[in-house]
């Protein structure tokens, strides 16, 4: 069974659309294996977004993500990574397909409501960062 990490970002939590977002995944019969709500610390976020460390947007992204509650979930299902990426939509909400999470709730590249792992390798790494002993 394939697994992926999904983060509902602080902008979406603040907008009070967490239930709507979770419903999008459940409508596609994806299983929530683990879920928690936290305010992530900078160390966790810097490890999670390691590949973006040298990019100009990195400090803003870390400040944003550490500035509020995040819902972290491990979803399971057949081809869950590709399904989640389709449900989430394009990273840029302005380019996201209609009725995707980012189209509905994202407002910019940073404030784009959700994160989903982009590969099996990323999912395994990210899940181990956000969840202990699973």
PDB file of C-alpha atoms in Angstrom:
ATOM      1  CA  UNK A   1       0.000   0.000   0.000  1.00  0.00           C
ATOM      2  CA  UNK A   2       1.442   3.356  -1.043  1.00  0.00           C
ATOM      3  CA  UNK A   3       1.645   6.179   1.511  1.00  0.00           C
ATOM      4  CA  UNK A   4       2.079   9.922   1.208  1.00  0.00           C
ATOM      5  CA  UNK A   5       2.379  12.929   3.477  1.00  0.00           C
ATOM      6  CA  UNK A   6      -0.189  15.695   3.218  1.00  0.00           C
ATOM      7  CA  UNK A   7       0.154  18.979   5.078  1.00  0.00           C
ATOM      8  CA  UNK A   8      -2.775  21.340   5.395  1.00  0.00           C
ATOM      9  CA  UNK A   9      -0.946  24.633   5.701  1.00  0.00           C
ATOM     10  CA  UNK A  10      -1.616  27.486   8.155  1.00  0.00           C
ATOM     11  CA  UNK A  11      -3.495  29.571   5.569  1.00  0.00           C
ATOM     12  CA  UNK A  12      -6.094  26.838   5.052  1.00  0.00           C
ATOM     13  CA  UNK A  13      -6.333  26.117   8.793  1.00  0.00           C
ATOM     14  CA  UNK A  14      -6.915  29.839   9.410  1.00  0.00           C
ATOM     15  CA  UNK A  15      -9.630  29.878   6.702  1.00  0.00           C
ATOM     16  CA  UNK A  16     -11.400  27.028   8.559  1.00  0.00           C
ATOM     17  CA  UNK A  17     -11.517  24.747   5.496  1.00  0.00           C
ATOM     18  CA  UNK A  18      -9.711  21.729   7.005  1.00  0.00           C
ATOM     19  CA  UNK A  19     -12.874  19.605   6.914  1.00  0.00           C
ATOM     20  CA  UNK A  20     -13.534  20.520   3.287  1.00  0.00           C
ATOM     21  CA  UNK A  21      -9.967  19.572   2.344  1.00  0.00           C
ATOM     22  CA  UNK A  22     -10.060  16.245   4.173  1.00  0.00           C
ATOM     23  CA  UNK A  23     -13.381  15.473   2.460  1.00  0.00           C
ATOM     24  CA  UNK A  24     -11.718  15.895  -0.953  1.00  0.00           C
ATOM     25  CA  UNK A  25      -9.312  13.064  -0.117  1.00  0.00           C
ATOM     26  CA  UNK A  26     -11.972  10.867   1.457  1.00  0.00           C
ATOM     27  CA  UNK A  27     -14.262  11.289  -1.574  1.00  0.00           C
ATOM     28  CA  UNK A  28     -11.524   9.556  -3.591  1.00  0.00           C
ATOM     29  CA  UNK A  29     -11.494   6.672  -1.072  1.00  0.00           C
ATOM     30  CA  UNK A  30      -8.060   7.534   0.345  1.00  0.00           C
ATOM     31  CA  UNK A  31      -7.486   6.365   3.910  1.00  0.00           C
ATOM     32  CA  UNK A  32      -6.168   8.586   6.685  1.00  0.00           C
ATOM     33  CA  UNK A  33      -3.652   6.361   8.486  1.00  0.00           C
ATOM     34  CA  UNK A  34      -2.268   9.040  10.827  1.00  0.00           C
ATOM     35  CA  UNK A  35      -3.251  12.631  11.563  1.00  0.00           C
ATOM     36  CA  UNK A  36      -2.100  15.329  13.972  1.00  0.00           C
ATOM     37  CA  UNK A  37      -2.272  19.078  14.442  1.00  0.00           C
ATOM     38  CA  UNK A  38       0.838  20.993  15.428  1.00  0.00           C
ATOM     39  CA  UNK A  39       2.726  24.250  15.126  1.00  0.00           C
ATOM     40  CA  UNK A  40       5.911  22.996  13.467  1.00  0.00           C
ATOM     41  CA  UNK A  41       9.267  24.245  14.669  1.00  0.00           C
ATOM     42  CA  UNK A  42      11.796  25.793  12.324  1.00  0.00           C
ATOM     43  CA  UNK A  43      14.135  22.786  12.483  1.00  0.00           C
ATOM     44  CA  UNK A  44      11.436  20.413  11.237  1.00  0.00           C
ATOM     45  CA  UNK A  45      10.494  22.787   8.439  1.00  0.00           C
ATOM     46  CA  UNK A  46      14.092  23.438   7.389  1.00  0.00           C
ATOM     47  CA  UNK A  47      14.625  19.672   7.105  1.00  0.00           C
ATOM     48  CA  UNK A  48      11.356  19.214   5.236  1.00  0.00           C
ATOM     49  CA  UNK A  49      12.087  21.995   2.722  1.00  0.00           C
ATOM     50  CA  UNK A  50      15.847  21.259   2.537  1.00  0.00           C
ATOM     51  CA  UNK A  51      15.943  21.304  -1.288  1.00  0.00           C
ATOM     52  CA  UNK A  52      14.715  24.917  -1.286  1.00  0.00           C
ATOM     53  CA  UNK A  53      17.261  26.194   1.256  1.00  0.00           C
ATOM     54  CA  UNK A  54      19.183  28.353  -1.254  1.00  0.00           C
ATOM     55  CA  UNK A  55      16.088  29.817  -2.915  1.00  0.00           C
ATOM     56  CA  UNK A  56      14.919  33.369  -2.256  1.00  0.00           C
ATOM     57  CA  UNK A  57      11.506  32.285  -0.969  1.00  0.00           C
ATOM     58  CA  UNK A  58      12.916  29.896   1.683  1.00  0.00           C
ATOM     59  CA  UNK A  59      12.870  32.301   4.699  1.00  0.00           C
ATOM     60  CA  UNK A  60       9.330  33.466   3.899  1.00  0.00           C
ATOM     61  CA  UNK A  61       8.159  29.860   3.539  1.00  0.00           C
ATOM     62  CA  UNK A  62       9.679  28.823   6.882  1.00  0.00           C
ATOM     63  CA  UNK A  63       8.198  31.882   8.640  1.00  0.00           C
ATOM     64  CA  UNK A  64       4.773  31.193   7.150  1.00  0.00           C
ATOM     65  CA  UNK A  65       4.753  27.478   7.959  1.00  0.00           C
ATOM     66  CA  UNK A  66       5.996  28.006  11.537  1.00  0.00           C
ATOM     67  CA  UNK A  67       3.515  30.808  12.173  1.00  0.00           C
ATOM     68  CA  UNK A  68       0.388  28.739  12.687  1.00  0.00           C
ATOM     69  CA  UNK A  69      -1.203  25.338  13.005  1.00  0.00           C
ATOM     70  CA  UNK A  70      -0.557  22.651  10.406  1.00  0.00           C
ATOM     71  CA  UNK A  71      -2.564  19.458   9.963  1.00  0.00           C
ATOM     72  CA  UNK A  72      -0.155  16.648   9.063  1.00  0.00           C
ATOM     73  CA  UNK A  73      -1.616  13.446   7.631  1.00  0.00           C
ATOM     74  CA  UNK A  74      -0.370  10.171   6.253  1.00  0.00           C
ATOM     75  CA  UNK A  75      -2.754   9.008   3.549  1.00  0.00           C
ATOM     76  CA  UNK A  76      -2.748   5.474   2.181  1.00  0.00           C
ATOM     77  CA  UNK A  77      -4.156   3.928  -0.948  1.00  0.00           C
ATOM     78  CA  UNK A  78      -3.393   2.614  -4.392  1.00  0.00           C
ATOM     79  CA  UNK A  79      -1.427   5.250  -6.354  1.00  0.00           C
ATOM     80  CA  UNK A  80      -2.062   7.655  -3.469  1.00  0.00           C
ATOM     81  CA  UNK A  81       0.804   9.994  -4.406  1.00  0.00           C
ATOM     82  CA  UNK A  82      -0.489  10.698  -7.905  1.00  0.00           C
ATOM     83  CA  UNK A  83      -4.096  10.872  -6.688  1.00  0.00           C
ATOM     84  CA  UNK A  84      -3.224  13.426  -3.998  1.00  0.00           C
ATOM     85  CA  UNK A  85      -1.243  15.521  -6.466  1.00  0.00           C
ATOM     86  CA  UNK A  86      -4.251  15.579  -8.807  1.00  0.00           C
ATOM     87  CA  UNK A  87      -6.652  16.474  -5.972  1.00  0.00           C
ATOM     88  CA  UNK A  88      -4.280  19.222  -4.761  1.00  0.00           C
ATOM     89  CA  UNK A  89      -3.809  20.786  -8.203  1.00  0.00           C
ATOM     90  CA  UNK A  90      -0.936  22.834  -9.597  1.00  0.00           C
ATOM     91  CA  UNK A  91       1.426  24.360  -7.027  1.00  0.00           C
ATOM     92  CA  UNK A  92       0.457  27.819  -8.319  1.00  0.00           C
ATOM     93  CA  UNK A  93      -3.226  28.314  -7.437  1.00  0.00           C
ATOM     94  CA  UNK A  94      -3.598  30.598 -10.486  1.00  0.00           C
ATOM     95  CA  UNK A  95      -2.699  27.623 -12.704  1.00  0.00           C
ATOM     96  CA  UNK A  96      -4.560  24.981 -10.688  1.00  0.00           C
ATOM     97  CA  UNK A  97      -7.333  23.048 -12.347  1.00  0.00           C
ATOM     98  CA  UNK A  98     -10.903  23.958 -11.415  1.00  0.00           C
ATOM     99  CA  UNK A  99     -12.243  22.427  -8.200  1.00  0.00           C
ATOM    100  CA  UNK A 100      -8.808  21.315  -6.953  1.00  0.00           C
ATOM    101  CA  UNK A 101      -7.825  22.216  -3.402  1.00  0.00           C
ATOM    102  CA  UNK A 102      -5.354  24.887  -4.490  1.00  0.00           C
ATOM    103  CA  UNK A 103      -7.831  26.366  -6.976  1.00  0.00           C
ATOM    104  CA  UNK A 104     -10.462  26.594  -4.248  1.00  0.00           C
ATOM    105  CA  UNK A 105      -8.351  27.669  -1.274  1.00  0.00           C
ATOM    106  CA  UNK A 106      -4.890  28.780  -2.419  1.00  0.00           C
ATOM    107  CA  UNK A 107      -4.029  32.426  -3.001  1.00  0.00           C
ATOM    108  CA  UNK A 108      -0.324  32.346  -3.986  1.00  0.00           C
ATOM    109  CA  UNK A 109       2.646  30.025  -4.437  1.00  0.00           C
ATOM    110  CA  UNK A 110       3.371  30.267  -0.700  1.00  0.00           C
ATOM    111  CA  UNK A 111      -0.230  30.391   0.520  1.00  0.00           C
ATOM    112  CA  UNK A 112      -1.390  27.405  -1.527  1.00  0.00           C
ATOM    113  CA  UNK A 113      -3.302  25.529   1.201  1.00  0.00           C
ATOM    114  CA  UNK A 114      -1.636  22.098   1.020  1.00  0.00           C
ATOM    115  CA  UNK A 115       1.541  20.117   0.502  1.00  0.00           C
ATOM    116  CA  UNK A 116       1.706  16.595  -0.887  1.00  0.00           C
ATOM    117  CA  UNK A 117       4.781  14.417  -1.361  1.00  0.00           C
ATOM    118  CA  UNK A 118       5.918  14.209  -4.987  1.00  0.00           C
ATOM    119  CA  UNK A 119       7.455  10.712  -4.989  1.00  0.00           C
ATOM    120  CA  UNK A 120       7.734   7.529  -2.950  1.00  0.00           C
ATOM    121  CA  UNK A 121      11.206   8.612  -1.796  1.00  0.00           C
ATOM    122  CA  UNK A 122       9.972  12.050  -0.729  1.00  0.00           C
ATOM    123  CA  UNK A 123       6.970  10.519   1.018  1.00  0.00           C
ATOM    124  CA  UNK A 124       9.134   8.141   3.037  1.00  0.00           C
ATOM    125  CA  UNK A 125      11.515  10.937   4.056  1.00  0.00           C
ATOM    126  CA  UNK A 126       8.732  13.399   4.882  1.00  0.00           C
ATOM    127  CA  UNK A 127       6.643  10.893   6.840  1.00  0.00           C
ATOM    128  CA  UNK A 128       9.679  10.036   8.980  1.00  0.00           C
ATOM    129  CA  UNK A 129      10.230  13.755   9.697  1.00  0.00           C
ATOM    130  CA  UNK A 130       6.641  14.503  10.703  1.00  0.00           C
ATOM    131  CA  UNK A 131       5.682  11.231  12.424  1.00  0.00           C
ATOM    132  CA  UNK A 132       7.762   9.194  14.869  1.00  0.00           C
ATOM    133  CA  UNK A 133       7.894   5.407  14.669  1.00  0.00           C
ATOM    134  CA  UNK A 134       5.500   4.683  11.824  1.00  0.00           C
TER     135      UNK A 134
END
